Amino acid sequence: MADADRTNPAPAPIVQWVSGATLLVVLGMAAVLAWHSLTDLDIWFHLRAGQDLLAGGGFAQINTYSFADPTHPWLNHEWLFQILTAWTAPPSPLSSDAATGWNTMRFLMVLILTGLLALGDGNGRRLRSGTGSLTVSISAVVILLGLFLMWPRFNLRPELLSYAFFVLLVRGADSHFSRPAPLNTWRDPSLWRLFGVIFVWAQCHGFAAIGPVVLLLAVVLRPLDRNPSSTGWRPVAIWAPVLLGLAALVLTPNLWRGLVFPFRALGQLTSETTDLRQTVSELVPLLSTPNSLNLTLLLFKVSLIWGVVFAVLGWGRISVLRVVLFALAAFAAFNSQRNIGLYGVAFVLLHMGQSGSWPSPWCQRWLKIPNLSSRSTAIAVVSMAALVGAAVALWAPSVANNDFYLREGVGRRFGGGSTPATYPREAANTLNQLPPGRTFANLDAAAFLLGTTKAPLFIDGRTEAYPKARWAEYAQLRSSGPAALNSLMRNEVSAVVLALSSGAFGNLASNLMASGQWYPAAADAGGVLFLAGVPQAAQSPLDILSSGAETLLARSITDPTRRADDCLAAADLFELAGNPAAARRALATGLESRPDHPNLNHNLGNLMLAEGNFDGALPHFQQALAVNG
């Protein structure tokens, strides 16, 4: 939204204050979403990699963290983020849930991103000059909707930095190509700002590889933007940003390898042997996850329809680059739920990339709306403020309210009093007391073990760090059965750590118990450690599981949903120990604290079905569906 603000009458000072306050409320909502309990599973890998860098380990060219594929090519393209992660890590990451440094880091990253969205495209100038108050207010509404789309990705990952760099690059490319040709191509400050964005981005995240692609699109789409001022450009000046963008990708500790590695990594996602979109939960196509992003999916569909309408109505007045990026981001989100954050950013940029301010000039082309009077502007600004205020008043309390997350179906919930991710701390503690041995861990447990133990791992979750055949073997282990046990034996695995909360590895855990070749050595809400061989301790393997379950049931927790989650984990351990009666007791205990907990009701219904009690199971299934359909 550029400089047509002067076409609207100057609003009263109170209107200017209201528009600024509306934008401030949106920033406050972002702050609420940014400060939450530790939920991310990958942060522990970044911790380990950062610690190794600071210890002088250098930049590896191969996958040194895997015993299964120790020579597979892998480059650390997130080194700067990892050093920040190591600097801000908890003093005792294995034993403490307190992560103030990491919370602060996430908080700042989210605020920087939201601030860039809120104050860019002329909004900062409008706030300083007191013009375009309605444009600022409408921007606040758009950014709030963008937050509804982005919030599932507000985890402590380098992609949060990528979103900010993406915003800077898109705006920089629009500005760069919409002005008169520079007098000297290589002395053009705008050109070197674009280079600087990609250069710093490339030190933080491999996603920087799309930087030159964005600039290439800007070059190709430039003729479609009707901008009379952008004339007289020589070919070298037009293509210079793309060439410098590619050069920026080379200027990392990985040198030329850093230029090609992210693109090679994309080839890992699908193959004839395995499809990672069926193996890694965050790579699942977005619309295939209604049980984990219920309301968010509805807003995604609404925003997609509106985005298309907005782009069509505003064609010729909206940056063509942003329209195309919005379409590409939507396509990426359809294919993988992890891309919904990028889609939310592209959605906001689409609306901020129009020429002029509301209500002129683009909407007048279709709606024949005249310039608003001061009174009409004031009414519209107050209406936007009321809309934003009502949405935040409804949404902000739910961030710290477990009811929202039970309805939404988010597995790793966050907020002031909600359930954080659970990590297999007992398994890690036990492993640290044993000689390092080859360890298999499923993806929900692997990165935590990498960050808190020295155990050599089979696979740790980095999709690009393993060949397709290894991911096919991981899928086979997930399927359990004799082939899975043979795979563990063939790889000389001596320890298996399984996080059981997702249910995907429950069958493998049962197979290990029944094999007679493995026994449980540690258990808690985060997972179970199995060791190969015969137990040496006096305590029986079943006692390990039952003791872990009883410990969970005995924990004193005031929050009813946290209490219910502990009971759910205890029931899983009792079932694994072959004690369905104790599992039923644990589920019933959890329902005393949280009668509407959908997973507790569902699992108790399954137990009753197994007993043939169909009439007793039905109400529990109905309750589970009523909360999370």
XYZ file of C-alpha atoms in Angstrom:
629
model
C 0.000 0.000 0.000
C 1.998 2.943 -1.258
C 1.446 6.675 -1.342
C -2.146 7.474 -2.233
C -2.918 8.351 1.399
C -3.031 12.026 0.589
C -6.245 11.440 -1.432
C -8.152 10.832 1.792
C -9.055 13.623 4.189
C -6.886 13.998 7.282
C -8.545 12.081 10.147
C -9.023 13.451 13.624
C -6.164 12.702 16.053
C -8.348 10.273 17.998
C -8.897 8.240 14.815
C -5.144 8.062 14.261
C -4.667 6.863 17.828
C -7.361 4.203 17.408
C -5.744 2.844 14.230
C -2.321 2.696 15.913
C -3.802 1.024 18.988
C -5.478 -1.589 16.776
C -2.134 -2.517 15.275
C -0.626 -2.627 18.771
C -3.321 -5.070 19.907
C -2.348 -7.400 17.073
C 1.298 -7.221 18.159
C 0.137 -8.065 21.674
C -1.680 -11.136 20.355
C 1.516 -12.242 18.641
C 3.343 -11.839 21.968
C 0.766 -14.053 23.684
C 1.253 -16.748 21.033
C 5.036 -16.477 21.244
C 5.488 -17.192 24.973
C 4.561 -20.768 25.769
C 5.834 -24.008 27.195
C 8.455 -26.032 25.358
C 6.722 -27.923 22.556
C 9.279 -28.541 19.856
C 10.908 -31.918 19.290
C 13.719 -30.751 16.977
C 15.221 -28.093 19.252
C 17.396 -30.728 20.913
C 19.204 -31.478 17.654
C 19.937 -27.768 17.239
C 21.230 -27.714 20.813
C 23.637 -30.603 20.170
C 24.845 -29.153 16.867
C 25.362 -25.721 18.433
C 27.263 -27.183 21.366
C 29.518 -29.136 18.999
C 30.217 -26.004 16.961
C 31.105 -23.997 20.053
C 33.340 -26.849 21.222
C 35.363 -26.571 17.994
C 33.780 -29.464 16.135
C 33.784 -27.557 12.853
C 31.363 -27.901 9.949
C 30.719 -31.524 9.078
C 30.320 -32.661 5.481
C 28.806 -36.015 6.450
C 26.181 -37.294 8.873
C 28.362 -37.762 11.947
C 25.343 -38.224 14.225
C 24.188 -41.551 12.756
C 25.686 -44.999 13.159
C 23.508 -46.282 10.302
C 24.686 -43.746 7.700
C 27.875 -42.146 9.043
C 29.192 -41.265 5.569
C 25.980 -39.936 4.035
C 26.484 -36.350 2.751
C 25.031 -33.760 5.084
C 25.718 -30.057 5.528
C 24.880 -27.940 8.538
C 23.009 -25.014 6.951
C 21.508 -23.708 10.220
C 24.724 -23.029 12.127
C 23.965 -19.476 13.242
C 20.570 -20.451 14.653
C 22.181 -23.392 16.427
C 24.780 -21.212 18.131
C 21.973 -18.964 19.378
C 20.169 -22.080 20.601
C 23.228 -23.278 22.529
C 23.810 -19.850 24.074
C 20.215 -19.616 25.349
C 19.777 -23.260 26.428
C 18.542 -24.210 29.908
C 21.354 -24.837 32.431
C 20.170 -28.432 32.935
C 18.229 -29.369 29.782
C 17.861 -33.036 30.757
C 16.232 -32.454 34.117
C 14.455 -29.097 33.782
C 11.340 -27.952 31.936
C 12.325 -24.313 32.464
C 13.556 -22.836 29.193
C 13.484 -19.094 29.797
C 16.265 -18.411 27.306
C 14.578 -20.410 24.572
C 11.234 -18.794 25.354
C 12.835 -15.364 25.069
C 14.449 -16.302 21.770
C 11.132 -17.515 20.324
C 9.333 -14.479 21.716
C 11.728 -12.069 19.993
C 11.617 -13.967 16.700
C 7.798 -13.890 16.584
C 7.662 -10.207 17.531
C 10.239 -9.309 14.880
C 8.226 -11.166 12.244
C 4.928 -9.586 13.276
C 6.533 -6.157 13.551
C 7.897 -6.459 10.011
C 4.462 -7.382 8.725
C 2.759 -4.596 10.690
C 5.090 -1.680 10.020
C 6.241 -2.387 6.470
C 4.682 -1.391 3.142
C 4.236 2.180 4.337
C 2.436 1.529 7.624
C 5.323 2.865 9.686
C 5.259 6.070 7.656
C 1.488 6.328 8.004
C 1.714 6.041 11.767
C 4.387 8.746 11.925
C 2.570 11.128 9.600
C -0.958 10.472 10.859
C -2.302 9.514 7.412
C -3.951 6.385 6.088
C -5.558 5.459 9.390
C -8.097 3.177 7.717
C -5.354 1.426 5.764
C -3.479 0.776 9.031
C -6.644 -0.589 10.650
C -7.395 -2.921 7.748
C -3.779 -4.097 7.866
C -4.321 -5.037 11.512
C -7.301 -7.228 10.573
C -5.309 -8.951 7.812
C -2.298 -9.566 10.081
C -4.547 -11.000 12.799
C -5.970 -13.488 10.304
C -2.395 -14.249 9.278
C -1.576 -15.043 12.913
C -4.497 -17.496 12.988
C -2.783 -19.278 10.088
C 0.814 -19.021 11.332
C 0.409 -19.888 15.012
C 0.864 -23.696 14.645
C 4.396 -22.981 13.374
C 5.402 -20.671 16.227
C 7.850 -23.249 17.499
C 11.515 -22.585 18.182
C 12.806 -23.451 14.737
C 14.948 -21.626 12.174
C 11.939 -21.357 9.887
C 10.721 -18.502 12.104
C 13.781 -16.567 10.973
C 13.090 -17.643 7.392
C 9.646 -16.040 7.515
C 11.204 -12.701 8.511
C 13.855 -12.893 5.792
C 11.174 -13.849 3.266
C 9.206 -10.699 4.153
C 12.314 -8.537 3.799
C 13.225 -10.083 0.465
C 9.764 -9.831 -1.108
C 9.394 -6.206 -0.093
C 12.944 -5.451 -1.170
C 12.396 -7.042 -4.582
C 9.146 -5.097 -5.114
C 10.843 -1.839 -4.168
C 13.980 -2.574 -6.182
C 12.207 -3.194 -9.484
C 9.522 -0.503 -9.154
C 11.952 2.463 -9.294
C 13.908 4.049 -12.135
C 16.983 2.224 -13.389
C 20.074 2.806 -11.206
C 22.866 4.928 -12.665
C 25.478 2.344 -11.687
C 24.366 -1.260 -11.254
C 27.111 -2.419 -8.887
C 27.030 0.707 -6.718
C 23.287 0.453 -6.159
C 22.549 0.222 -2.381
C 19.203 -1.484 -3.066
C 20.968 -4.304 -4.907
C 23.364 -4.932 -2.021
C 20.521 -4.865 0.511
C 18.932 -7.779 -1.366
C 22.286 -9.564 -1.355
C 22.665 -8.930 2.386
C 19.252 -10.387 3.179
C 20.029 -13.671 1.399
C 23.591 -13.788 2.776
C 22.472 -13.573 6.431
C 19.478 -15.823 5.731
C 21.792 -18.520 4.327
C 23.655 -18.690 7.648
C 20.417 -19.417 9.534
C 18.358 -21.819 7.432
C 18.586 -23.855 4.251
C 15.248 -22.363 3.226
C 17.360 -19.408 2.015
C 17.707 -21.417 -1.202
C 14.378 -19.960 -2.314
C 15.861 -16.441 -2.162
C 17.255 -16.435 -5.714
C 14.018 -18.091 -6.864
C 12.005 -15.177 -5.439
C 14.300 -12.724 -7.218
C 14.032 -14.713 -10.449
C 10.247 -14.517 -10.227
C 10.524 -10.773 -9.628
C 12.550 -10.461 -12.846
C 10.229 -12.644 -14.921
C 7.038 -11.027 -13.620
C 8.369 -7.462 -13.761
C 6.768 -6.655 -17.155
C 3.317 -7.523 -15.765
C 3.488 -4.790 -13.127
C 2.312 -1.573 -14.729
C 4.836 0.813 -13.253
C 5.830 3.656 -15.596
C 8.749 4.685 -13.387
C 10.600 1.375 -13.802
C 12.002 2.091 -17.260
C 15.442 2.212 -18.824
C 16.794 -0.909 -17.117
C 19.749 -2.627 -18.762
C 19.792 -6.465 -18.797
C 22.766 -6.621 -16.422
C 20.912 -4.483 -13.876
C 17.808 -6.647 -14.175
C 19.635 -9.921 -13.616
C 22.197 -8.709 -11.086
C 20.009 -9.478 -8.001
C 19.549 -13.094 -9.104
C 23.269 -13.577 -9.705
C 24.202 -11.993 -6.385
C 21.511 -14.083 -4.651
C 23.171 -17.256 -5.937
C 26.548 -15.918 -4.844
C 25.168 -15.279 -1.348
C 24.237 -18.957 -1.028
C 27.851 -19.888 -1.718
C 29.216 -17.546 0.952
C 28.560 -19.890 3.874
C 30.932 -22.255 5.704
C 29.709 -24.933 3.262
C 30.842 -22.891 0.203
C 29.526 -24.190 -3.126
C 27.978 -27.273 -1.528
C 25.579 -25.006 0.321
C 24.192 -23.839 -3.030
C 23.000 -27.247 -4.199
C 22.359 -29.156 -0.981
C 18.843 -27.787 -0.182
C 17.636 -28.742 -3.649
C 19.094 -32.237 -3.311
C 17.310 -32.553 0.017
C 13.944 -31.962 -1.671
C 14.422 -35.235 -3.517
C 14.210 -37.076 -0.210
C 10.515 -36.329 0.257
C 9.163 -38.904 -2.176
C 10.619 -41.996 -3.762
C 9.712 -45.443 -4.982
C 10.738 -46.958 -1.652
C 9.108 -44.611 0.846
C 7.059 -41.432 1.044
C 8.132 -39.224 3.928
C 4.754 -37.510 3.808
C 3.386 -40.758 5.217
C 6.201 -41.072 7.761
C 6.848 -37.597 9.218
C 3.705 -36.017 10.680
C 4.477 -32.415 9.747
C 4.977 -33.400 6.086
C 1.424 -34.739 5.809
C -0.748 -32.806 3.310
C -2.561 -30.034 5.174
C -6.134 -31.103 4.460
C -5.310 -34.625 5.643
C -4.881 -33.388 9.228
C -8.371 -32.337 10.392
C -7.823 -34.107 13.722
C -4.846 -31.866 14.543
C -5.774 -28.479 13.032
C -9.539 -28.203 13.100
C -10.396 -24.493 13.266
C -7.132 -23.553 11.548
C -8.098 -25.613 8.496
C -11.437 -23.806 8.271
C -9.690 -20.435 8.349
C -7.207 -21.682 5.751
C -10.034 -22.478 3.351
C -11.726 -19.124 3.988
C -8.481 -17.217 3.510
C -7.711 -19.108 0.320
C -11.069 -18.236 -1.230
C -10.799 -14.604 -0.166
C -7.175 -14.370 -1.340
C -8.173 -15.507 -4.824
C -11.065 -13.022 -4.929
C -8.840 -10.216 -3.679
C -6.146 -10.982 -6.264
C -8.673 -11.022 -9.113
C -10.409 -7.806 -8.067
C -7.130 -6.029 -7.480
C -5.280 -7.254 -10.561
C -3.190 -4.444 -11.919
C -3.047 -2.720 -8.534
C -1.425 -5.556 -6.562
C 2.165 -6.710 -6.911
C 2.131 -9.622 -9.357
C 5.090 -11.138 -7.506
C 3.029 -11.333 -4.322
C 0.063 -12.858 -6.141
C 2.277 -15.601 -7.575
C 4.022 -16.207 -4.237
C 0.616 -16.482 -2.548
C -0.422 -19.128 -5.082
C 2.846 -21.050 -4.652
C 2.599 -20.888 -0.851
C -0.972 -22.211 -1.011
C 0.219 -25.095 -3.190
C 3.047 -25.824 -0.734
C 0.590 -25.801 2.197
C -1.722 -28.231 0.426
C 1.214 -30.624 0.064
C 2.621 -30.288 3.595
C 1.130 -28.924 6.787
C 4.521 -27.488 7.840
C 4.089 -24.857 5.092
C 0.967 -23.285 6.587
C 3.202 -20.732 8.331
C 4.726 -19.600 5.041
C 1.238 -19.476 3.553
C 0.080 -17.184 6.370
C 3.001 -14.824 5.684
C 2.265 -14.823 1.934
C -1.420 -14.118 2.653
C -0.533 -10.997 4.641
C 1.992 -9.813 2.037
C -0.635 -10.202 -0.688
C -2.902 -7.688 1.017
C -0.102 -5.290 1.876
C 1.206 -5.242 -1.693
C -1.389 -3.022 -3.335
C -0.868 0.452 -4.713
C -2.541 3.188 -2.717
C -4.664 3.026 0.413
C -8.240 2.168 1.221
C -10.687 2.924 -0.333
C -8.761 3.989 -3.414
C -7.762 3.149 -5.999
C -8.139 -0.570 -6.596
C -11.537 -1.171 -4.980
C -13.101 1.809 -6.747
C -12.412 0.052 -10.021
C -14.994 -2.589 -9.103
C -17.113 -1.236 -6.263
C -17.407 2.437 -7.317
C -16.767 3.587 -3.748
C -15.924 7.306 -3.521
C -13.268 8.669 -1.185
C -14.564 8.432 2.337
C -15.428 11.479 4.385
C -13.718 12.058 7.716
C -16.798 10.801 9.527
C -17.036 7.647 7.398
C -13.338 6.989 7.904
C -13.742 7.336 11.654
C -16.668 4.887 11.671
C -14.696 2.383 9.589
C -11.589 2.680 11.778
C -13.597 2.157 14.957
C -15.350 -0.827 13.341
C -12.004 -2.416 12.469
C -10.797 -1.776 16.025
C -13.920 -3.415 17.453
C -13.467 -6.432 15.155
C -9.818 -6.896 16.154
C -10.599 -6.311 19.835
C -13.407 -8.884 19.833
C -11.282 -11.496 18.046
C -8.361 -11.029 20.438
C -10.656 -11.028 23.475
C -11.998 -14.420 22.383
C -8.724 -15.934 21.224
C -6.154 -14.729 23.760
C -7.705 -16.501 26.795
C -7.926 -19.754 24.835
C -4.163 -19.803 24.271
C -3.756 -20.665 27.955
C -6.951 -22.694 28.105
C -6.826 -26.432 27.532
C -10.370 -26.531 26.148
C -9.237 -24.929 22.888
C -6.479 -27.470 22.331
C -8.676 -30.463 23.107
C -11.184 -29.215 20.522
C -8.530 -28.258 17.994
C -6.772 -31.576 18.391
C -3.244 -30.180 18.614
C -1.075 -32.990 19.922
C 1.618 -30.796 21.507
C -0.345 -28.004 23.112
C 1.082 -24.845 24.556
C 0.051 -21.934 26.683
C 0.162 -20.799 30.271
C -1.422 -23.865 31.796
C -1.500 -26.363 28.949
C 0.391 -29.561 28.349
C 3.884 -29.152 26.892
C 5.705 -31.796 24.894
C 6.838 -34.753 26.981
C 10.350 -36.093 26.539
C 11.728 -39.533 27.546
C 13.851 -38.201 30.388
C 14.042 -41.481 32.309
C 15.265 -43.241 29.167
C 17.947 -40.581 28.634
C 19.040 -40.740 32.287
C 19.384 -44.519 32.086
C 21.273 -44.392 28.786
C 23.731 -41.924 30.292
C 24.570 -44.486 32.976
C 25.394 -47.169 30.379
C 28.266 -47.488 27.878
C 27.203 -45.805 24.601
C 25.497 -48.355 22.401
C 23.675 -48.276 19.096
C 20.224 -46.864 19.769
C 17.055 -46.774 17.730
C 14.562 -44.054 18.662
C 11.409 -43.001 16.852
C 11.185 -39.414 15.630
C 9.287 -38.179 18.693
C 12.212 -39.216 20.911
C 15.326 -39.152 18.718
C 16.301 -35.467 18.738
C 15.903 -35.305 22.515
C 18.336 -38.205 22.928
C 20.754 -36.559 20.501
C 20.716 -33.394 22.601
C 20.959 -35.012 26.031
C 22.986 -38.219 25.558
C 25.998 -39.455 23.606
C 24.167 -42.524 22.317
C 24.813 -43.149 18.583
C 21.422 -43.069 16.864
C 19.895 -44.984 13.978
C 17.980 -41.957 12.699
C 17.222 -38.584 14.263
C 14.628 -36.858 12.097
C 16.689 -34.778 9.671
C 15.044 -35.841 6.416
C 17.983 -34.726 4.266
C 20.630 -36.517 6.362
C 19.633 -40.066 5.416
C 19.251 -41.969 2.146
C 15.864 -43.100 0.910
C 16.656 -46.702 1.816
C 17.119 -45.712 5.470
C 13.723 -44.027 5.575
C 12.194 -47.139 4.024
C 13.765 -49.168 6.833
C 12.378 -46.703 9.389
C 8.900 -47.196 7.892
C 9.385 -50.943 8.201
C 10.290 -50.585 11.879
C 7.213 -48.449 12.388
C 5.097 -51.240 10.892
C 6.569 -53.644 13.494
C 6.426 -57.414 13.099
C 9.246 -59.958 12.601
C 10.863 -57.845 9.864
C 11.243 -54.946 12.305
C 12.908 -57.147 14.942
C 15.244 -58.567 12.311
C 16.170 -55.051 11.237
C 17.147 -54.135 14.797
C 19.274 -57.272 15.041
C 20.885 -56.674 11.647
C 21.863 -53.134 12.668
C 23.278 -54.409 15.990
C 20.966 -52.128 17.963
C 21.325 -52.568 21.729
C 18.784 -49.966 22.930
C 15.381 -48.834 21.670
C 13.621 -45.703 22.920
C 9.999 -45.264 21.864
C 7.811 -42.250 22.572
C 4.333 -43.803 22.615
C 2.031 -40.773 22.770
C 1.232 -40.758 19.040
C 0.345 -44.465 19.040
C 2.372 -45.103 15.877
C 4.941 -47.296 17.630
C 2.667 -49.101 20.079
C 2.796 -52.319 18.056
C 6.596 -52.296 17.920
C 6.706 -51.823 21.704
C 4.396 -54.835 22.117
C 6.545 -56.898 19.734
C 9.658 -56.080 21.754
C 7.916 -57.143 24.970
C 6.713 -60.408 23.469
C 9.986 -61.319 21.750
C 11.865 -62.383 24.875
C 14.943 -60.646 23.413
C 14.215 -57.185 24.812
C 13.154 -55.859 28.194
C 12.007 -52.421 29.443
C 14.663 -50.669 31.538
C 13.031 -47.254 32.063
C 9.579 -45.761 31.541
C 7.826 -42.443 32.029
C 5.251 -40.272 30.281
C 7.779 -39.465 27.549
C 8.540 -43.010 26.475
C 10.039 -46.404 27.222
C 13.634 -47.610 26.999
C 14.124 -51.230 25.881
C 17.477 -52.962 26.198
C 18.571 -56.089 24.370
C 19.122 -59.287 26.373
C 17.953 -60.425 29.788
C 17.491 -58.040 32.737
C 20.107 -58.220 35.456
C 18.234 -56.262 38.129
C 15.984 -57.835 40.724
C 12.998 -55.793 39.519
C 11.073 -57.555 36.750
C 10.506 -55.848 33.382
C 6.768 -55.650 34.025
C 7.464 -53.940 37.335
C 9.456 -51.258 35.476
C 6.417 -50.412 33.359
C 3.946 -50.643 36.223
C 6.167 -48.604 38.501
C 6.457 -45.887 35.871
C 2.689 -45.878 35.479
C 2.041 -45.719 39.217
C 4.515 -42.841 39.521
C 2.504 -40.910 36.942
C -0.754 -41.629 38.767
C 0.762 -40.513 42.071
C 2.070 -37.184 40.775
C 0.409 -34.164 42.354
C -0.771 -31.886 39.537
C -3.332 -29.136 40.009
C -4.189 -28.644 36.333
C -6.922 -31.193 35.473
C -5.866 -31.619 31.833
C -2.238 -32.204 32.752
C -3.470 -34.743 35.271
C -5.597 -36.427 32.606
C -2.658 -36.571 30.196
C -0.530 -38.270 32.848
C -3.274 -40.844 33.386
C -3.430 -41.448 29.644
C 0.328 -42.118 29.549
C 0.003 -44.386 32.601
C -2.720 -46.392 30.858
C -0.405 -46.920 27.867
C 2.291 -48.280 30.173
C -0.162 -50.595 31.963
C -1.409 -51.928 28.620
C 2.158 -52.573 27.502
C 2.696 -54.457 30.763
C -0.305 -56.645 29.923
C -2.518 -55.274 32.692
C -5.774 -54.057 31.084
C -7.506 -53.755 34.452
C -4.885 -51.267 35.672
C -5.076 -49.454 32.321
C -8.810 -49.105 32.752
C -8.275 -47.795 36.281
C -5.825 -45.186 34.974
C -8.254 -44.046 32.266
C -11.106 -43.797 34.770
C -8.863 -41.795 37.134
C -8.058 -39.385 34.323
C -11.736 -38.949 33.477
C -12.391 -37.941 37.072
C -10.165 -34.923 36.448
C -11.247 -34.241 32.868
C -14.496 -36.061 31.917
C -14.453 -34.595 28.395
C -10.865 -35.606 27.497
C -11.322 -37.089 24.005
C -8.335 -39.472 24.047
C -9.209 -40.875 27.464
C -12.791 -41.480 26.363
C -11.701 -43.022 23.093
C -9.197 -45.398 24.705
C -11.602 -46.412 27.453
C -14.219 -47.083 24.790
C -11.740 -49.349 22.995
C -11.079 -51.303 26.197
C -14.802 -51.783 26.712
C -15.232 -52.944 23.125
C -12.500 -55.534 23.694
C -14.468 -56.739 26.727
C -17.666 -56.932 24.677
C -19.297 -54.077 26.604
C -20.728 -52.237 23.587
C -23.363 -50.299 25.532
C -20.737 -49.014 27.966
C -18.331 -48.039 25.170
C -20.831 -45.996 23.153
C -21.139 -42.998 25.545
C -17.368 -42.639 25.683
C -17.078 -42.561 21.891
C -19.907 -40.042 21.744
C -18.146 -37.833 24.303
C -14.870 -38.010 22.369
C -16.638 -37.014 19.153
C -18.496 -34.194 20.867
C -15.204 -32.585 21.935
C -13.087 -33.308 18.858
C -15.065 -34.520 15.879
